[in-house]
């Protein structure tokens, strides 16, 4: 059964079409990655699925329950954590968790036990009785995630959970998500990072300007693009043109702009050797060379022909 | 799989009965009240700031303007303090909106809206906590009043009734500012939007001077608005004289304000 199933979601804020007919689907116990730049509509989609916002059109079911018709029941089945780390700064970590426990009607004693359990699990026990305003960014984010898990929701929504986190906190959070999924939780994760979607998601949906522009497994998405990007810096235009025609013989996609020749390939190591040989044979000497993973910018450039823009803020109602 | 088939197969938890819903709503509101009171305990300076402004008004009207204001048959300090009490709860109500706007700005309301809690709880918990805070602030202002020479001319029971009337009035006003707090972008705007509403209500009232000294065009408003009703009720209770109509008028205003603004505020909360 699909744990998340949305069909044809649309939402308009004034003149801004935040969602223009989005379909999303996640099987139980899997991670759906929703990838897109700021303002793509990711947060709007999450807010609709979490019953915070009503869609203009379309339908959405979470754990089989219609979010528009039975929002209160959906709320019993979901947890929401996000980039804003919505914890009460003046309450201690423990009090924050107890508050959520009480508000999900689990009873005073169970709320207390669950709070202690989560503090332990998220390595916040020592800080548990300090006001959350004294926490570091990473600790705050962990507390936010813990708060989303208090009532053991089978479906979890993580809205850009690692945006602004340092690399080690990010890796730690990924580990937590993996553990949750191993226990059967379904996760919808929005992110701007291809790497994050790659690491966690079973399926990825790419959203741009309120529409789905690509979807598939992370592997499929990368194959459409090439798993590795090889870039040569060649300032001299004539030489760059020569490089481009030489590289056409290497399996992959060649593009580039102002002194940059870019080759997207699926088979990084071998292609790099071929590329270097081809350039050498053509007598091209690049000023610099780089091999890197494709970024979200590359995905966007490949899929939409435009680079990631950060136009309007993700519109909040 | 079609969504229809899915919803048919889905295990939908049974809808809670009315009794359980009401019990949950009360319990949720109490949890939020507890949370807001904890904030006051953590940041006691909020309470201090809440009393500084009325304290300055007491000093200003008692010692600066007081000499120039003549109210026949009564010491000005005794006339003034009921006005100060009403002003304190009226301006205090603005905090309800500011607090809600702050919670919203921090994303806390977003989290609460995703929880299976009563839709009324965030607002009811906030107004109830602010009511509790008002008990403390009015207590402090009473002490200030005694220090500058205010004396109750009736008895302690009438004073207590006066305080209850004031608290009810402050609670009602909280709902007005709850609506404003949820409708504006941030705490600063909540503050800025609230003062233009509160200022004329407090100053074009009987709080500091008799409404009979005001120009003819202003008198009808000044005499028939809720702050004047509250001031007159408390004044009658602590200075003596008939007080029944005044108290009932204030309670009617309070009930009316809650009846109009509580549903509007809760609706605003639902819509996000």
Coordinates of C-alpha atoms in Angstrom, one line a residue:
Chain A
X1 CA 0.0 0.0 0.0
X2 CA 1.2 3.5 -0.7
X3 CA 1.9 5.4 2.5
X4 CA 1.8 8.7 0.6
X5 CA -0.3 9.2 -2.5
X6 CA -1.0 12.6 -3.9
X7 CA -2.6 13.3 -7.3
X8 CA -2.8 16.5 -9.2
X9 CA -2.1 18.9 -6.3
X10 CA -2.4 22.5 -7.2
X11 CA -2.0 25.5 -5.0
X12 CA -2.0 29.2 -5.8
X13 CA -1.0 32.1 -3.5
X14 CA -2.3 35.2 -5.1
X15 CA -0.5 35.4 -8.5
X16 CA 2.0 32.7 -7.6
X17 CA 1.3 29.2 -8.8
X18 CA 3.1 27.3 -6.1
X19 CA 2.0 23.9 -7.3
X20 CA 0.7 23.2 -10.8
X21 CA -0.5 19.6 -10.6
X22 CA 1.9 17.5 -8.6
X23 CA 1.7 13.7 -8.2
X24 CA 3.7 12.1 -5.4
X25 CA 3.7 8.5 -4.2
X26 CA 5.7 6.6 -1.7
X27 CA 5.4 2.9 -0.8
X28 CA 5.3 2.0 2.8
X29 CA 8.7 1.8 4.5
X30 CA 10.5 3.7 1.7
X31 CA 12.0 7.2 1.4
X32 CA 10.7 9.5 -1.2
X33 CA 13.1 12.3 -2.0
X34 CA 11.6 15.6 -3.3
X35 CA 14.4 17.5 -4.9
X36 CA 14.2 21.1 -6.1
X37 CA 15.5 24.6 -5.6
X38 CA 14.0 27.2 -3.2
X39 CA 10.6 28.2 -4.3
X40 CA 10.0 25.1 -6.4
X41 CA 7.0 24.1 -4.3
X42 CA 8.5 21.5 -2.1
X43 CA 7.4 23.0 1.2
X44 CA 3.9 23.8 -0.1
X45 CA 3.5 20.1 -1.0
X46 CA 4.7 19.0 2.4
X47 CA 2.4 21.5 4.1
X48 CA -0.6 20.1 2.2
X49 CA 0.3 16.5 3.1
X50 CA 0.7 17.6 6.7
X51 CA -2.8 19.1 6.7
X52 CA -1.4 22.6 7.5
X53 CA -2.6 23.9 4.1
X54 CA -5.5 22.9 1.9
X55 CA -4.8 22.2 -1.8
X56 CA -6.9 24.1 -4.3
X57 CA -7.3 21.0 -6.4
X58 CA -6.2 17.4 -6.3
X59 CA -6.3 14.7 -3.7
X60 CA -3.9 13.4 -1.1
X61 CA -3.9 10.4 1.1
X62 CA -1.5 9.7 3.9
X63 CA -1.5 6.1 5.3
X64 CA -4.7 5.7 3.3
X65 CA -6.5 8.6 5.0
X66 CA -7.7 11.6 3.0
X67 CA -5.9 14.7 4.2
X68 CA -8.7 17.0 3.2
X69 CA -11.5 15.0 4.7
X70 CA -9.9 13.6 7.9
X71 CA -7.1 16.0 8.8
X72 CA -7.2 15.2 12.5
X73 CA -6.7 11.5 11.8
X74 CA -3.9 12.2 9.5
X75 CA -2.2 14.2 12.2
X76 CA -2.2 11.2 14.4
X77 CA -0.2 9.3 11.8
X78 CA 2.4 11.9 10.8
X79 CA 5.5 13.6 12.2
X80 CA 6.9 16.8 10.8
X81 CA 10.4 18.2 11.2
X82 CA 12.0 20.8 9.1
X83 CA 14.5 23.4 8.4
X84 CA 13.0 25.9 10.8
X85 CA 13.7 23.7 13.8
X86 CA 10.4 24.5 15.4
X87 CA 11.2 24.0 19.0
X88 CA 10.2 26.3 21.9
X89 CA 13.4 28.0 22.8
X90 CA 12.4 28.9 26.3
X91 CA 11.5 25.3 27.2
X92 CA 14.1 22.7 27.9
X93 CA 14.6 19.8 25.5
X94 CA 12.7 17.6 27.9
X95 CA 9.8 20.0 28.3
X96 CA 9.5 20.3 24.5
X97 CA 9.2 16.6 24.1
X98 CA 6.8 16.2 27.0
X99 CA 4.6 19.0 25.5
X100 CA 4.3 17.1 22.2
X101 CA 3.6 13.9 24.1
X102 CA 0.8 15.6 26.0
X103 CA -0.6 17.2 22.9
X104 CA -0.7 13.8 21.2
X105 CA -2.7 12.5 24.1
X106 CA -0.4 9.8 25.2
X107 CA -0.8 10.5 28.9
X108 CA 1.4 12.3 31.4
X109 CA 3.5 9.3 32.4
X110 CA 4.0 7.9 28.9
X111 CA 5.0 11.4 27.7
X112 CA 7.6 11.6 30.4
X113 CA 9.1 8.2 29.6
X114 CA 9.0 8.8 25.9
X115 CA 10.8 12.2 26.3
X116 CA 13.6 10.5 28.3
X117 CA 13.9 7.8 25.7
X118 CA 14.2 10.2 22.8
X119 CA 16.7 12.5 24.6
X120 CA 18.8 9.4 25.1
X121 CA 18.5 8.3 21.5
X122 CA 19.4 11.7 20.1
X123 CA 22.3 12.2 22.6
X124 CA 20.6 15.1 24.3
X125 CA 20.3 13.6 27.8
X126 CA 23.0 15.9 29.2
X127 CA 21.4 19.0 27.6
X128 CA 17.9 17.8 28.3
X129 CA 17.2 20.1 31.2
X130 CA 18.7 23.2 29.6
X131 CA 16.5 25.7 27.7
X132 CA 16.6 24.9 24.0
X133 CA 17.9 28.4 23.2
X134 CA 21.3 27.3 24.6
X135 CA 21.5 24.5 22.0
X136 CA 23.7 24.5 18.9
X137 CA 22.2 24.3 15.5
X138 CA 22.8 20.6 15.2
X139 CA 21.3 19.9 18.7
X140 CA 18.2 22.0 17.9
X141 CA 17.7 20.0 14.7
X142 CA 18.0 16.8 16.6
X143 CA 15.5 18.0 19.1
X144 CA 13.1 19.0 16.3
X145 CA 13.4 15.6 14.8
X146 CA 12.9 13.9 18.2
X147 CA 9.7 16.1 18.7
X148 CA 8.4 14.7 15.4
X149 CA 8.9 11.2 16.6
X150 CA 7.3 11.4 20.0
X151 CA 4.0 9.6 19.0
X152 CA 5.8 7.1 16.8
X153 CA 4.3 8.2 13.6
X154 CA 4.4 5.7 10.7
X155 CA 4.8 8.5 8.2
X156 CA 7.5 11.2 8.6
X157 CA 7.9 14.4 6.7
X158 CA 11.3 16.0 6.8
X159 CA 11.4 19.4 5.1
X160 CA 15.0 20.2 4.2
X161 CA 16.2 18.5 7.4
X162 CA 19.9 19.2 6.9
X163 CA 19.8 22.7 5.2
X164 CA 22.4 24.8 7.0
X165 CA 23.9 21.9 9.0
X166 CA 27.6 21.2 9.3
X167 CA 28.8 18.0 7.5
X168 CA 29.1 15.9 10.6
X169 CA 25.6 16.8 11.9
X170 CA 24.3 16.0 8.5
X171 CA 25.8 12.6 8.4
X172 CA 24.5 11.9 11.9
X173 CA 21.0 12.9 10.8
X174 CA 21.2 10.6 7.8
X175 CA 22.0 7.7 10.1
X176 CA 18.9 8.4 12.1
X177 CA 16.7 8.5 9.0
X178 CA 18.1 5.2 7.9
X179 CA 17.4 3.6 11.2
X180 CA 13.8 4.9 11.1
X181 CA 13.3 3.5 7.7
X182 CA 14.8 0.2 8.7
X183 CA 12.0 0.1 11.4
X184 CA 9.3 0.5 8.8
X185 CA 8.8 4.3 8.8
X186 CA 7.9 5.9 5.5
X187 CA 9.7 9.2 5.0
X188 CA 9.1 12.0 2.6
X189 CA 12.2 14.2 2.5
X190 CA 12.6 17.4 0.7
X191 CA 16.1 18.6 -0.1
X192 CA 18.2 20.8 -2.3
X193 CA 21.1 18.4 -2.1
X194 CA 21.5 15.7 -4.7
X195 CA 23.9 13.9 -2.5
X196 CA 21.3 13.6 0.3
X197 CA 18.6 12.3 -2.0
X198 CA 21.1 9.9 -3.4
X199 CA 22.1 8.6 0.0
X200 CA 18.6 8.3 1.5
X201 CA 15.9 8.1 -1.1
X202 CA 14.5 5.0 -2.8
X203 CA 12.8 7.2 -5.3
X204 CA 13.3 10.8 -6.2
X205 CA 10.9 13.4 -7.7
X206 CA 12.4 16.6 -9.1
X207 CA 10.2 19.6 -8.8
X208 CA 10.7 22.9 -10.5
X209 CA 8.3 25.8 -10.5
X210 CA 5.4 23.8 -9.1
X211 CA 5.7 20.8 -11.5
X212 CA 7.4 17.5 -11.5
X213 CA 10.0 17.5 -14.2
X214 CA 11.7 14.1 -13.5
X215 CA 11.4 11.1 -11.3
X216 CA 12.9 7.7 -10.8
X217 CA 15.5 6.1 -8.6
X218 CA 18.5 8.1 -7.8
X219 CA 20.5 5.8 -10.1
X220 CA 18.1 6.4 -13.0
X221 CA 18.2 10.1 -12.5
X222 CA 21.9 10.2 -12.5
X223 CA 22.1 8.0 -15.6
X224 CA 20.0 10.5 -17.5
X225 CA 22.7 12.9 -16.6
X226 CA 25.9 11.0 -16.2
X227 CA 27.3 9.9 -12.9
X228 CA 30.4 12.0 -13.1
X229 CA 31.2 15.4 -14.5
X230 CA 34.6 16.1 -16.0
X231 CA 35.4 19.7 -16.5
X232 CA 38.3 21.2 -18.4
X233 CA 39.2 24.9 -18.3
X234 CA 40.3 26.0 -21.7
X235 CA 40.4 29.8 -22.0
X236 CA 41.3 30.0 -25.7
X237 CA 38.0 29.7 -27.7
X238 CA 39.6 28.0 -30.8
X239 CA 41.3 25.5 -28.6
X240 CA 38.1 24.9 -26.6
X241 CA 36.2 24.2 -29.9
X242 CA 38.9 21.7 -30.8
X243 CA 38.6 20.0 -27.4
X244 CA 34.8 19.7 -27.8
X245 CA 35.1 17.9 -31.1
X246 CA 37.8 15.7 -29.8
X247 CA 35.7 14.8 -26.7
X248 CA 32.7 13.9 -28.9
X249 CA 34.5 10.5 -29.4
X250 CA 34.2 9.7 -25.7
X251 CA 30.9 8.2 -24.5
X252 CA 29.0 11.0 -22.7
X253 CA 27.5 14.4 -23.1
X254 CA 29.6 17.4 -23.9
X255 CA 28.6 21.0 -23.2
X256 CA 30.1 24.0 -21.6
X257 CA 30.4 27.8 -21.7
X258 CA 33.1 30.6 -21.5
X259 CA 36.3 28.7 -21.4
X260 CA 34.8 25.6 -19.7
X261 CA 34.3 22.3 -21.5
X262 CA 32.1 19.9 -19.6
X263 CA 31.7 16.2 -20.1
X264 CA 29.0 14.2 -18.3
X265 CA 29.8 10.5 -18.2
X266 CA 28.5 7.4 -16.6
X267 CA 31.7 5.6 -16.2
X268 CA 34.0 8.1 -14.5
X269 CA 37.4 6.4 -14.4
X270 CA 37.6 5.0 -17.9
X271 CA 36.0 8.1 -19.4
X272 CA 38.6 10.3 -17.7
X273 CA 41.4 8.3 -19.3
X274 CA 39.7 8.4 -22.7
X275 CA 39.1 12.1 -22.4
X276 CA 42.7 12.9 -21.5
X277 CA 44.0 10.8 -24.3
X278 CA 41.6 12.4 -26.8
X279 CA 42.7 15.9 -25.7
X280 CA 46.3 14.9 -25.9
X281 CA 45.9 13.5 -29.4
X282 CA 44.2 16.8 -30.4
X283 CA 47.0 18.8 -29.0
X284 CA 44.9 20.5 -26.4
X285 CA 46.5 21.5 -23.1
X286 CA 43.7 22.5 -20.5
X287 CA 44.6 25.2 -18.0
X288 CA 42.9 23.1 -15.3
X289 CA 40.9 19.9 -15.0
X290 CA 38.3 18.7 -12.4
X291 CA 36.3 15.6 -11.8
X292 CA 33.2 15.9 -9.6
X293 CA 29.8 14.5 -8.8
X294 CA 26.9 16.1 -10.6
X295 CA 25.2 18.7 -8.4
X296 CA 21.6 19.8 -8.3
X297 CA 22.6 22.6 -10.7
X298 CA 23.8 20.0 -13.2
X299 CA 20.5 18.1 -12.9
X300 CA 18.6 21.2 -13.4
X301 CA 20.7 22.4 -16.3
X302 CA 20.2 19.0 -17.9
X303 CA 16.5 18.7 -17.2
X304 CA 15.3 22.3 -17.7
X305 CA 18.0 24.0 -19.6
X306 CA 18.0 26.7 -16.9
X307 CA 20.2 26.9 -13.9
X308 CA 18.9 26.7 -10.3
X309 CA 17.4 30.1 -9.6
X310 CA 16.4 31.3 -6.2
X311 CA 13.5 33.6 -7.2
X312 CA 10.8 34.3 -4.7
X313 CA 11.0 32.7 -1.3
X314 CA 9.0 29.4 -0.9
X315 CA 5.7 31.1 -0.4
X316 CA 4.2 30.8 3.0
X317 CA 0.6 31.3 3.5
Chain B
X1 CA -3.7 1.7 -7.4
X2 CA -6.5 4.2 -7.5
X3 CA -6.9 6.4 -4.5
X4 CA -10.6 5.4 -4.1
X5 CA -9.6 1.8 -3.6
X6 CA -7.0 2.9 -1.1
X7 CA -9.2 5.0 1.0
X8 CA -11.7 2.1 1.1
X9 CA -9.1 -0.3 2.4
X10 CA -7.5 2.2 4.8
X11 CA -7.8 1.6 8.5
X12 CA -9.3 4.8 9.7
X13 CA -9.2 5.3 13.4
X14 CA -12.6 5.8 15.0
X15 CA -13.7 9.4 15.4
X16 CA -13.5 10.4 19.0
X17 CA -16.9 11.1 20.7
X18 CA -17.9 14.5 21.8
X19 CA -17.0 14.0 25.5
X20 CA -13.5 12.9 24.5
X21 CA -13.1 15.8 22.1
X22 CA -14.1 18.3 24.8
X23 CA -11.7 16.6 27.3
X24 CA -8.9 16.7 24.8
X25 CA -9.6 20.3 24.0
X26 CA -9.4 21.3 27.7
X27 CA -6.3 19.2 28.3
X28 CA -4.6 20.6 25.2
X29 CA -5.4 24.2 26.3
X30 CA -3.9 23.4 29.7
X31 CA -0.7 22.0 28.2
X32 CA -0.3 25.2 26.1
X33 CA -1.1 27.3 29.2
X34 CA 1.6 25.4 31.1
X35 CA 4.1 26.0 28.3
X36 CA 3.3 29.8 28.2
X37 CA 3.6 30.1 32.0
X38 CA 6.9 28.3 31.9
X39 CA 8.1 31.0 29.5
X40 CA 7.1 33.7 32.0
X41 CA 9.0 31.9 34.7
X42 CA 12.1 31.5 32.5
X43 CA 12.0 35.1 31.4
X44 CA 10.7 37.0 34.5
X45 CA 11.9 40.3 32.9
X46 CA 8.8 40.1 30.7
X47 CA 6.7 40.6 33.8
X48 CA 8.9 43.5 34.9
X49 CA 8.5 45.2 31.5
X50 CA 4.8 44.6 31.6
X51 CA 4.6 46.7 34.8
X52 CA 7.1 49.5 33.9
X53 CA 4.7 51.3 31.6
X54 CA 1.7 51.4 33.9
X55 CA 4.1 52.3 36.8
X56 CA 5.3 55.3 34.8
X57 CA 1.7 56.3 34.1
X58 CA 1.0 56.1 37.9
X59 CA 4.0 58.4 38.6
X60 CA 3.2 60.8 35.8
X61 CA -0.5 61.2 36.6
X62 CA -0.1 61.1 40.3
X63 CA 2.7 63.6 40.5
X64 CA 3.0 65.5 37.2
X65 CA -0.5 66.0 35.8
X66 CA -2.4 65.1 38.9
X67 CA -2.2 68.5 40.5
X68 CA -3.8 70.1 37.4
X69 CA -6.7 67.6 37.2
X70 CA -9.7 68.3 39.4
X71 CA -12.2 65.6 40.1
X72 CA -14.9 66.9 42.5
X73 CA -15.4 65.0 45.7
X74 CA -12.6 62.6 45.4
X75 CA -8.8 62.4 45.9
X76 CA -7.3 62.2 42.4
X77 CA -5.1 59.2 43.3
X78 CA -8.2 57.2 44.3
X79 CA -9.9 58.3 41.0
X80 CA -6.7 57.5 39.0
X81 CA -5.9 54.0 40.2
X82 CA -9.0 52.2 38.8
X83 CA -8.1 53.8 35.5
X84 CA -4.6 52.6 35.8
X85 CA -5.7 49.0 36.5
X86 CA -8.0 49.0 33.4
X87 CA -5.2 50.5 31.3
X88 CA -2.8 47.8 32.6
X89 CA -5.1 44.9 31.5
X90 CA -6.0 46.6 28.3
X91 CA -2.4 47.2 27.2
X92 CA -1.5 43.8 28.6
X93 CA -3.9 42.2 26.2
X94 CA -1.6 43.3 23.3
X95 CA 0.9 40.7 24.6
X96 CA -1.4 37.9 23.5
X97 CA -1.1 39.0 19.9
X98 CA 2.6 39.7 20.1
X99 CA 3.3 36.2 21.7
X100 CA 1.2 34.5 19.0
X101 CA 3.0 36.3 16.2
X102 CA 6.3 35.4 17.8
X103 CA 5.4 31.7 18.0
X104 CA 4.2 31.8 14.4
X105 CA 7.4 33.5 13.2
X106 CA 9.5 30.8 14.9
X107 CA 7.6 28.0 13.2
X108 CA 6.2 26.7 16.4
X109 CA 2.6 27.1 15.4
X110 CA 3.4 25.2 12.2
X111 CA 4.5 22.2 14.3
X112 CA 1.4 22.5 16.6
X113 CA -0.8 22.7 13.5
X114 CA 0.5 19.3 12.4
X115 CA -0.3 17.7 15.8
X116 CA -3.7 16.0 16.5
X117 CA -4.6 18.6 19.1
X118 CA -7.7 20.8 19.4
X119 CA -7.6 23.7 17.0
X120 CA -8.7 26.0 19.8
X121 CA -5.9 25.0 22.2
X122 CA -3.1 27.3 21.1
X123 CA -5.3 30.3 21.4
X124 CA -7.2 29.2 24.6
X125 CA -3.9 28.3 26.2
X126 CA -2.3 31.6 25.3
X127 CA -5.3 33.7 26.6
X128 CA -5.5 31.7 29.8
X129 CA -1.8 32.1 30.4
X130 CA -2.1 35.8 29.8
X131 CA -5.0 35.9 32.2
X132 CA -2.7 34.3 34.9
X133 CA 0.0 36.9 34.1
X134 CA -2.6 39.6 34.5
X135 CA -3.3 38.4 38.0
X136 CA 0.4 39.0 38.9
X137 CA 0.6 42.3 37.1
X138 CA -2.6 43.7 38.6
X139 CA -1.3 42.5 42.0
X140 CA 1.9 44.5 41.5
X141 CA 0.0 47.5 40.3
X142 CA -2.2 47.3 43.4
X143 CA 0.9 47.4 45.6
X144 CA 2.2 50.4 43.6
X145 CA -1.2 52.1 44.1
X146 CA -1.0 51.6 47.9
X147 CA 2.5 53.0 47.9
X148 CA 1.5 56.2 46.2
X149 CA -1.5 56.8 48.6
X150 CA -4.4 54.9 46.9
X151 CA -6.9 53.7 49.5
X152 CA -10.0 51.5 48.9
X153 CA -13.0 53.4 50.2
X154 CA -15.3 50.3 50.4
X155 CA -14.3 46.9 51.4
X156 CA -12.0 44.1 50.4
X157 CA -14.8 42.0 48.8
X158 CA -15.7 44.8 46.4
X159 CA -12.1 45.3 45.6
X160 CA -11.8 41.5 44.8
X161 CA -15.0 41.7 42.7
X162 CA -13.4 44.7 40.9
X163 CA -10.3 42.7 40.1
X164 CA -12.3 39.8 38.8
X165 CA -14.2 42.1 36.5
X166 CA -10.9 43.6 35.3
X167 CA -9.5 40.1 34.6
X168 CA -12.5 39.1 32.7
X169 CA -12.3 42.2 30.6
X170 CA -8.5 41.6 29.9
X171 CA -9.2 38.0 28.9
X172 CA -11.9 39.2 26.4
X173 CA -9.5 41.8 24.9
X174 CA -6.8 39.1 24.5
X175 CA -9.0 37.5 21.9
X176 CA -9.1 40.7 19.8
X177 CA -5.3 40.8 19.8
X178 CA -5.0 37.0 19.2
X179 CA -6.8 37.7 15.9
X180 CA -4.4 40.5 15.1
X181 CA -1.4 38.5 16.1
X182 CA -2.3 35.7 13.8
X183 CA -3.1 38.1 10.9
X184 CA 0.1 40.1 10.7
X185 CA 3.6 39.1 9.6
X186 CA 5.6 39.3 12.8
X187 CA 5.7 40.4 16.4
X188 CA 6.7 44.0 15.6
X189 CA 3.7 44.4 13.3
X190 CA 1.5 42.9 15.9
X191 CA 2.7 45.6 18.3
X192 CA 2.4 48.3 15.7
X193 CA -1.1 47.3 14.6
X194 CA -2.4 47.0 18.2
X195 CA -1.4 50.4 19.6
X196 CA -3.6 52.5 17.3
X197 CA -6.6 50.4 18.4
X198 CA -5.8 50.5 22.1
X199 CA -4.6 54.1 22.5
X200 CA -7.9 55.8 21.7
X201 CA -9.8 53.3 23.7
X202 CA -7.7 53.9 26.8
X203 CA -7.3 57.7 26.5
X204 CA -10.7 58.6 25.2
X205 CA -12.2 56.9 28.2
X206 CA -12.9 57.8 31.8
X207 CA -9.5 56.3 32.9
X208 CA -7.7 59.5 33.6
X209 CA -10.2 62.3 33.4
X210 CA -14.0 62.6 33.5
X211 CA -15.6 62.2 30.1
X212 CA -17.6 65.3 30.8
X213 CA -14.5 67.4 30.3
X214 CA -14.2 66.1 26.7
X215 CA -15.5 67.9 23.6
X216 CA -19.1 67.2 22.6
X217 CA -18.2 65.2 19.5
X218 CA -16.0 62.8 21.6
X219 CA -18.3 62.4 24.6
X220 CA -20.7 59.8 23.0
X221 CA -17.8 57.6 22.1
X222 CA -16.0 58.0 25.4
X223 CA -19.1 57.2 27.4
X224 CA -20.1 54.2 25.5
X225 CA -17.0 52.2 25.0
X226 CA -15.7 49.1 26.9
X227 CA -12.7 50.6 28.6
X228 CA -14.9 53.3 30.2
X229 CA -17.4 50.6 31.3
X230 CA -14.5 48.7 33.0
X231 CA -13.1 51.8 34.6
X232 CA -16.5 52.9 35.9
X233 CA -17.2 49.5 37.3
X234 CA -14.0 49.2 39.2
X235 CA -14.2 52.9 40.3
X236 CA -17.7 52.3 41.7
X237 CA -16.6 49.2 43.5
X238 CA -13.6 50.8 45.2
X239 CA -14.9 54.3 45.7
X240 CA -18.4 53.4 46.7
X241 CA -21.8 54.2 45.1
X242 CA -24.0 52.1 42.8
X243 CA -22.0 49.5 40.9
X244 CA -24.5 46.9 39.6
X245 CA -25.1 48.4 36.2
X246 CA -21.5 49.2 35.6
X247 CA -20.3 45.7 36.4
X248 CA -23.0 44.1 34.3
X249 CA -22.1 46.4 31.4
X250 CA -18.5 45.5 31.6
X251 CA -19.3 41.8 31.8
X252 CA -21.7 42.1 28.8
X253 CA -18.9 43.9 26.8
X254 CA -16.5 41.1 27.7
X255 CA -18.9 38.3 26.8
X256 CA -19.7 40.1 23.5
X257 CA -16.1 40.6 22.6
X258 CA -15.3 36.9 23.3
X259 CA -18.4 35.8 21.3
X260 CA -17.2 37.7 18.3
X261 CA -13.5 37.5 18.4
X262 CA -12.8 34.0 19.7
X263 CA -14.5 32.3 16.7
X264 CA -12.7 34.7 14.3
X265 CA -9.3 34.0 15.9
X266 CA -9.8 30.3 15.9
X267 CA -10.9 30.4 12.2
X268 CA -7.8 32.4 11.4
X269 CA -5.7 29.8 13.2
X270 CA -7.3 27.0 11.2
X271 CA -6.6 28.7 7.9
X272 CA -3.0 29.2 8.9

